[in-house]
Amino acid sequence: MQIEDTMLVDFLTGALTGTAIVEGARDLASLKGIFGDEEALAALDPSRLVYRVQAFQPVDEGTEGGLFWGSTVLEPGLVGDEYFMTQGHFHAKRNRGEYYSTVAGFGALILMDEARNVRVEWMRPGSTHYIPGYTAHRVANIGDQQLSFLACWPSDAGHDYRTIALHGFSARLLCIEGQPKLVPQP
Ligand code: PAN
Ligand code: ZN
């Protein structure tokens, strides 16, 4: 029997290797407007890496019925009191859900429904999170090591970053006296 490798997951680091993998990286400069404390952001090196993303896309983006598989490695850090985090998005096709599964590190999955109600699920190695449709999702690294997680989502979900860029989430996860605290935004 011939075994054809198309993609390998390193379950220690979350890294993907193989074919059909799309890669991206986000530095602080590319996340301008996402963090609350603009002054604190301006004092940091804009080229500092915040996270890297890999996506295994065996079918074209937009294909109905297909699935993508992704890996995100989020660095530890703070912008003022706010943990390093992903930009966050709704899916462009709002009813599309997703799974996240934590490989390494500690984090918070911040979820916001269309009525702007926010809740948090805590991430630790092995924790697996079902993100329902109609729910914006963003991850913050609350630990002092890299936070690595895997994701699986429909290939026709698409990403709506604009709504978050315009209106943000209705709460921010801040480090207050060393502890993560969800703070509602005016
Ligand atoms: C994930 C995210 C990834 C990076 O694969 O795309 O963690 O976060 P942003 O896309 O918000 O920058 C996912 O949710 N895909 O749908
Ligand atoms: Zn998503």
PDB file of C-alpha atoms and ligand atoms in Angstrom:
ATOM      1  CA  MET A   1       0.000   0.000   0.000  1.00  0.00           C
ATOM      2  CA  GLN A   2       1.326   3.408  -0.886  1.00  0.00           C
ATOM      3  CA  ILE A   3       0.760   6.140   1.648  1.00  0.00           C
ATOM      4  CA  GLU A   4       0.602   9.600   0.180  1.00  0.00           C
ATOM      5  CA  ASP A   5       1.448  12.416   2.576  1.00  0.00           C
ATOM      6  CA  THR A   6      -0.310  15.633   1.726  1.00  0.00           C
ATOM      7  CA  MET A   7       0.093  17.344   5.080  1.00  0.00           C
ATOM      8  CA  LEU A   8       1.706  16.587   8.424  1.00  0.00           C
ATOM      9  CA  VAL A   9       0.829  18.131  11.777  1.00  0.00           C
ATOM     10  CA  ASP A  10       3.551  18.338  14.394  1.00  0.00           C
ATOM     11  CA  PHE A  11       1.443  17.790  17.515  1.00  0.00           C
ATOM     12  CA  LEU A  12       4.177  19.184  19.754  1.00  0.00           C
ATOM     13  CA  THR A  13       4.349  22.586  18.068  1.00  0.00           C
ATOM     14  CA  GLY A  14       1.239  22.702  15.874  1.00  0.00           C
ATOM     15  CA  ALA A  15       3.389  23.351  12.772  1.00  0.00           C
ATOM     16  CA  LEU A  16       2.108  22.076   9.411  1.00  0.00           C
ATOM     17  CA  THR A  17       4.316  20.767   6.628  1.00  0.00           C
ATOM     18  CA  GLY A  18       3.436  19.496   3.186  1.00  0.00           C
ATOM     19  CA  THR A  19       1.677  20.699   0.090  1.00  0.00           C
ATOM     20  CA  ALA A  20      -1.155  23.207  -0.398  1.00  0.00           C
ATOM     21  CA  ILE A  21      -0.155  25.192   2.668  1.00  0.00           C
ATOM     22  CA  VAL A  22      -0.637  28.954   2.662  1.00  0.00           C
ATOM     23  CA  GLU A  23       1.387  30.945   5.210  1.00  0.00           C
ATOM     24  CA  GLY A  24       1.080  34.386   6.739  1.00  0.00           C
ATOM     25  CA  ALA A  25       2.481  36.466   9.569  1.00  0.00           C
ATOM     26  CA  ARG A  26       1.149  39.459  11.489  1.00  0.00           C
ATOM     27  CA  ASP A  27       3.400  42.008  13.144  1.00  0.00           C
ATOM     28  CA  LEU A  28       2.336  44.852  15.437  1.00  0.00           C
ATOM     29  CA  ALA A  29       2.261  47.323  12.537  1.00  0.00           C
ATOM     30  CA  SER A  30      -0.296  45.200  10.689  1.00  0.00           C
ATOM     31  CA  LEU A  31      -2.548  45.127  13.781  1.00  0.00           C
ATOM     32  CA  LYS A  32      -2.843  48.897  14.165  1.00  0.00           C
ATOM     33  CA  GLY A  33      -6.313  49.830  15.423  1.00  0.00           C
ATOM     34  CA  ILE A  34      -6.839  46.426  17.014  1.00  0.00           C
ATOM     35  CA  PHE A  35      -5.267  47.119  20.403  1.00  0.00           C
ATOM     36  CA  GLY A  36      -6.856  49.663  22.733  1.00  0.00           C
ATOM     37  CA  ASP A  37      -3.778  51.499  24.007  1.00  0.00           C
ATOM     38  CA  GLU A  38      -2.395  53.388  20.978  1.00  0.00           C
ATOM     39  CA  GLU A  39       0.311  55.092  23.049  1.00  0.00           C
ATOM     40  CA  ALA A  40       1.628  51.761  24.342  1.00  0.00           C
ATOM     41  CA  LEU A  41       1.533  50.400  20.781  1.00  0.00           C
ATOM     42  CA  ALA A  42       3.545  53.359  19.457  1.00  0.00           C
ATOM     43  CA  ALA A  43       6.289  52.627  22.025  1.00  0.00           C
ATOM     44  CA  LEU A  44       6.795  49.068  20.721  1.00  0.00           C
ATOM     45  CA  ASP A  45       8.802  47.888  17.706  1.00  0.00           C
ATOM     46  CA  PRO A  46       6.230  47.831  14.858  1.00  0.00           C
ATOM     47  CA  SER A  47       8.039  44.917  13.214  1.00  0.00           C
ATOM     48  CA  ARG A  48       7.584  42.705  16.295  1.00  0.00           C
ATOM     49  CA  LEU A  49       5.934  39.417  15.356  1.00  0.00           C
ATOM     50  CA  VAL A  50       2.556  38.778  16.994  1.00  0.00           C
ATOM     51  CA  TYR A  51       1.416  35.593  15.220  1.00  0.00           C
ATOM     52  CA  ARG A  52       2.002  33.267  12.327  1.00  0.00           C
ATOM     53  CA  VAL A  53      -0.720  31.372  10.506  1.00  0.00           C
ATOM     54  CA  GLN A  54      -0.545  28.338   8.243  1.00  0.00           C
ATOM     55  CA  ALA A  55      -3.571  27.033   6.370  1.00  0.00           C
ATOM     56  CA  PHE A  56      -3.883  23.729   4.546  1.00  0.00           C
ATOM     57  CA  GLN A  57      -6.220  24.498   1.637  1.00  0.00           C
ATOM     58  CA  PRO A  58      -6.738  21.317  -0.397  1.00  0.00           C
ATOM     59  CA  VAL A  59      -9.648  22.948  -2.295  1.00  0.00           C
ATOM     60  CA  ASP A  60     -10.140  26.497  -3.579  1.00  0.00           C
ATOM     61  CA  GLU A  61     -11.275  29.193  -1.158  1.00  0.00           C
ATOM     62  CA  GLY A  62     -15.052  29.460  -1.515  1.00  0.00           C
ATOM     63  CA  THR A  63     -15.637  25.800  -2.367  1.00  0.00           C
ATOM     64  CA  GLU A  64     -18.908  24.654  -0.824  1.00  0.00           C
ATOM     65  CA  GLY A  65     -18.623  21.471   1.247  1.00  0.00           C
ATOM     66  CA  GLY A  66     -14.838  21.570   1.664  1.00  0.00           C
ATOM     67  CA  LEU A  67     -12.797  22.071   4.808  1.00  0.00           C
ATOM     68  CA  PHE A  68      -9.603  23.955   5.635  1.00  0.00           C
ATOM     69  CA  TRP A  69      -7.164  23.132   8.384  1.00  0.00           C
ATOM     70  CA  GLY A  70      -5.030  25.796  10.045  1.00  0.00           C
ATOM     71  CA  SER A  71      -2.349  26.365  12.611  1.00  0.00           C
ATOM     72  CA  THR A  72      -1.759  29.591  14.534  1.00  0.00           C
ATOM     73  CA  VAL A  73       1.240  30.346  16.749  1.00  0.00           C
ATOM     74  CA  LEU A  74       0.641  33.422  18.888  1.00  0.00           C
ATOM     75  CA  GLU A  75       3.573  35.022  20.715  1.00  0.00           C
ATOM     76  CA  PRO A  76       3.350  36.085  24.368  1.00  0.00           C
ATOM     77  CA  GLY A  77       3.293  39.815  24.980  1.00  0.00           C
ATOM     78  CA  LEU A  78       1.301  42.859  26.009  1.00  0.00           C
ATOM     79  CA  VAL A  79       0.316  46.131  24.380  1.00  0.00           C
ATOM     80  CA  GLY A  80      -0.147  48.174  27.546  1.00  0.00           C
ATOM     81  CA  ASP A  81      -2.424  45.913  29.626  1.00  0.00           C
ATOM     82  CA  GLU A  82      -3.838  44.041  26.650  1.00  0.00           C
ATOM     83  CA  TYR A  83      -2.568  40.590  25.752  1.00  0.00           C
ATOM     84  CA  PHE A  84      -1.179  39.893  22.287  1.00  0.00           C
ATOM     85  CA  MET A  85      -4.115  38.578  20.278  1.00  0.00           C
ATOM     86  CA  THR A  86      -5.320  37.725  16.822  1.00  0.00           C
ATOM     87  CA  GLN A  87      -7.201  40.298  14.786  1.00  0.00           C
ATOM     88  CA  GLY A  88     -10.462  38.346  15.062  1.00  0.00           C
ATOM     89  CA  HIS A  89     -13.296  38.013  12.584  1.00  0.00           C
ATOM     90  CA  PHE A  90     -16.796  36.878  11.816  1.00  0.00           C
ATOM     91  CA  HIS A  91     -17.021  34.427   8.958  1.00  0.00           C
ATOM     92  CA  ALA A  92     -18.214  36.171   5.800  1.00  0.00           C
ATOM     93  CA  LYS A  93     -20.876  33.452   5.517  1.00  0.00           C
ATOM     94  CA  ARG A  94     -22.169  34.120   8.993  1.00  0.00           C
ATOM     95  CA  ASN A  95     -23.643  30.690   9.701  1.00  0.00           C
ATOM     96  CA  ARG A  96     -20.316  28.874   9.246  1.00  0.00           C
ATOM     97  CA  GLY A  97     -18.781  27.384  12.415  1.00  0.00           C
ATOM     98  CA  GLU A  98     -15.251  26.288  13.280  1.00  0.00           C
ATOM     99  CA  TYR A  99     -13.214  24.132  15.674  1.00  0.00           C
ATOM    100  CA  TYR A 100     -10.142  25.338  17.554  1.00  0.00           C
ATOM    101  CA  SER A 101      -7.946  22.866  19.458  1.00  0.00           C
ATOM    102  CA  THR A 102      -5.071  23.979  21.651  1.00  0.00           C
ATOM    103  CA  VAL A 103      -1.666  22.366  21.132  1.00  0.00           C
ATOM    104  CA  ALA A 104       0.570  24.315  23.528  1.00  0.00           C
ATOM    105  CA  GLY A 105       0.382  27.283  25.840  1.00  0.00           C
ATOM    106  CA  PHE A 106      -2.446  29.100  27.590  1.00  0.00           C
ATOM    107  CA  GLY A 107      -4.957  31.475  26.127  1.00  0.00           C
ATOM    108  CA  ALA A 108      -8.428  32.833  25.905  1.00  0.00           C
ATOM    109  CA  LEU A 109     -10.844  32.347  23.052  1.00  0.00           C
ATOM    110  CA  ILE A 110     -12.961  35.482  22.993  1.00  0.00           C
ATOM    111  CA  LEU A 111     -16.343  34.966  21.354  1.00  0.00           C
ATOM    112  CA  MET A 112     -18.870  37.641  20.425  1.00  0.00           C
ATOM    113  CA  ASP A 113     -22.326  37.049  18.958  1.00  0.00           C
ATOM    114  CA  GLU A 114     -24.082  39.434  16.583  1.00  0.00           C
ATOM    115  CA  ALA A 115     -25.838  41.130  19.529  1.00  0.00           C
ATOM    116  CA  ARG A 116     -22.262  41.910  20.764  1.00  0.00           C
ATOM    117  CA  ASN A 117     -22.485  39.620  23.816  1.00  0.00           C
ATOM    118  CA  VAL A 118     -18.942  38.497  24.666  1.00  0.00           C
ATOM    119  CA  ARG A 119     -17.795  35.357  26.472  1.00  0.00           C
ATOM    120  CA  VAL A 120     -14.467  33.643  26.981  1.00  0.00           C
ATOM    121  CA  GLU A 121     -13.391  29.999  26.785  1.00  0.00           C
ATOM    122  CA  TRP A 122     -10.035  29.247  28.419  1.00  0.00           C
ATOM    123  CA  MET A 123      -7.481  27.489  26.257  1.00  0.00           C
ATOM    124  CA  ARG A 124      -4.943  24.963  27.528  1.00  0.00           C
ATOM    125  CA  PRO A 125      -3.208  22.023  25.835  1.00  0.00           C
ATOM    126  CA  GLY A 126      -5.939  19.725  24.536  1.00  0.00           C
ATOM    127  CA  SER A 127      -8.853  22.108  25.079  1.00  0.00           C
ATOM    128  CA  THR A 128     -11.084  21.948  22.023  1.00  0.00           C
ATOM    129  CA  HIS A 129     -13.575  24.659  21.246  1.00  0.00           C
ATOM    130  CA  TYR A 130     -16.634  24.678  19.023  1.00  0.00           C
ATOM    131  CA  ILE A 131     -17.184  28.149  17.593  1.00  0.00           C
ATOM    132  CA  PRO A 132     -20.793  28.343  16.414  1.00  0.00           C
ATOM    133  CA  GLY A 133     -21.862  30.342  13.377  1.00  0.00           C
ATOM    134  CA  TYR A 134     -22.754  34.025  13.748  1.00  0.00           C
ATOM    135  CA  THR A 135     -19.905  34.352  16.285  1.00  0.00           C
ATOM    136  CA  ALA A 136     -16.808  36.531  15.982  1.00  0.00           C
ATOM    137  CA  HIS A 137     -13.688  34.853  17.356  1.00  0.00           C
ATOM    138  CA  ARG A 138     -10.322  36.093  18.541  1.00  0.00           C
ATOM    139  CA  VAL A 139      -7.575  34.475  20.633  1.00  0.00           C
ATOM    140  CA  ALA A 140      -5.393  36.134  23.281  1.00  0.00           C
ATOM    141  CA  ASN A 141      -2.193  34.624  24.657  1.00  0.00           C
ATOM    142  CA  ILE A 142      -2.416  34.891  28.457  1.00  0.00           C
ATOM    143  CA  GLY A 143       0.732  32.874  29.166  1.00  0.00           C
ATOM    144  CA  ASP A 144       4.448  33.564  28.979  1.00  0.00           C
ATOM    145  CA  GLN A 145       5.156  31.059  26.196  1.00  0.00           C
ATOM    146  CA  GLN A 146       3.888  30.672  22.636  1.00  0.00           C
ATOM    147  CA  LEU A 147       0.227  29.689  22.307  1.00  0.00           C
ATOM    148  CA  SER A 148      -0.319  27.244  19.497  1.00  0.00           C
ATOM    149  CA  PHE A 149      -3.696  26.013  18.260  1.00  0.00           C
ATOM    150  CA  LEU A 150      -5.161  24.118  15.323  1.00  0.00           C
ATOM    151  CA  ALA A 151      -8.349  25.074  13.536  1.00  0.00           C
ATOM    152  CA  CYS A 152     -10.795  23.497  11.096  1.00  0.00           C
ATOM    153  CA  TRP A 153     -13.369  25.550   9.181  1.00  0.00           C
ATOM    154  CA  PRO A 154     -15.479  25.340   6.015  1.00  0.00           C
ATOM    155  CA  SER A 155     -13.715  26.362   2.819  1.00  0.00           C
ATOM    156  CA  ASP A 156     -16.616  28.655   1.906  1.00  0.00           C
ATOM    157  CA  ALA A 157     -16.714  30.449   5.302  1.00  0.00           C
ATOM    158  CA  GLY A 158     -14.600  33.426   4.227  1.00  0.00           C
ATOM    159  CA  HIS A 159     -13.370  36.071   6.663  1.00  0.00           C
ATOM    160  CA  ASP A 160     -15.073  39.343   7.529  1.00  0.00           C
ATOM    161  CA  TYR A 161     -12.339  41.422   9.200  1.00  0.00           C
ATOM    162  CA  ARG A 162     -14.021  44.718   8.365  1.00  0.00           C
ATOM    163  CA  THR A 163     -16.791  44.501  10.964  1.00  0.00           C
ATOM    164  CA  ILE A 164     -14.195  43.994  13.716  1.00  0.00           C
ATOM    165  CA  ALA A 165     -11.921  46.721  12.302  1.00  0.00           C
ATOM    166  CA  LEU A 166     -14.876  49.134  12.390  1.00  0.00           C
ATOM    167  CA  HIS A 167     -16.574  48.216  15.669  1.00  0.00           C
ATOM    168  CA  GLY A 168     -14.128  45.990  17.570  1.00  0.00           C
ATOM    169  CA  PHE A 169     -15.270  43.543  20.211  1.00  0.00           C
ATOM    170  CA  SER A 170     -17.482  44.892  23.006  1.00  0.00           C
ATOM    171  CA  ALA A 171     -14.951  43.771  25.643  1.00  0.00           C
ATOM    172  CA  ARG A 172     -11.169  43.567  25.893  1.00  0.00           C
ATOM    173  CA  LEU A 173      -9.157  40.957  27.762  1.00  0.00           C
ATOM    174  CA  LEU A 174      -6.736  42.877  29.963  1.00  0.00           C
ATOM    175  CA  CYS A 175      -3.994  41.761  32.327  1.00  0.00           C
ATOM    176  CA  ILE A 176      -4.986  43.275  35.671  1.00  0.00           C
ATOM    177  CA  GLU A 177      -2.747  42.522  38.653  1.00  0.00           C
ATOM    178  CA  GLY A 178      -1.346  39.616  36.673  1.00  0.00           C
ATOM    179  CA  GLN A 179      -4.748  38.053  35.956  1.00  0.00           C
ATOM    180  CA  PRO A 180      -6.810  38.089  32.741  1.00  0.00           C
ATOM    181  CA  LYS A 181      -9.993  40.108  33.103  1.00  0.00           C
ATOM    182  CA  LEU A 182     -12.677  40.773  30.504  1.00  0.00           C
ATOM    183  CA  VAL A 183     -13.337  44.512  30.555  1.00  0.00           C
ATOM    184  CA  PRO A 184     -16.432  45.861  28.760  1.00  0.00           C
ATOM    185  CA  GLN A 185     -15.715  48.670  26.292  1.00  0.00           C
ATOM    186  CA  PRO A 186     -17.792  51.849  26.260  1.00  0.00           C
TER     187      PRO A 186
HETATM  188  C1  PAN B   1      -8.178  30.935  12.128  1.00  0.00           C
HETATM  189  C2  PAN B   1      -7.641  32.381  12.155  1.00  0.00           C
HETATM  190  C3  PAN B   1      -6.231  32.542  12.721  1.00  0.00           C
HETATM  191  C4  PAN B   1      -5.750  33.996  12.723  1.00  0.00           C
HETATM  192  O1  PAN B   1      -7.472  30.149  11.237  1.00  0.00           O
HETATM  193  O2  PAN B   1      -7.702  32.885  10.833  1.00  0.00           O
HETATM  194  O3  PAN B   1      -6.201  32.066  14.040  1.00  0.00           O
HETATM  195  O4  PAN B   1      -6.725  34.885  13.215  1.00  0.00           O
HETATM  196  P1  PAN B   1      -7.272  36.072  12.294  1.00  0.00           P
HETATM  197  O5  PAN B   1      -7.749  35.431  11.029  1.00  0.00           O
HETATM  198  O6  PAN B   1      -8.390  36.659  13.073  1.00  0.00           O
HETATM  199  O7  PAN B   1      -6.143  37.005  12.026  1.00  0.00           O
HETATM  200  C5  PAN B   1      -9.649  31.043  11.778  1.00  0.00           C
HETATM  201  O8  PAN B   1     -10.423  31.448  12.613  1.00  0.00           O
HETATM  202  N1  PAN B   1     -10.026  30.774  10.527  1.00  0.00           N
HETATM  203  O9  PAN B   1     -11.333  30.893  10.158  1.00  0.00           O
HETATM  204 ZN    ZN B   2     -12.497  31.712  11.753  1.00  0.00          ZN
END
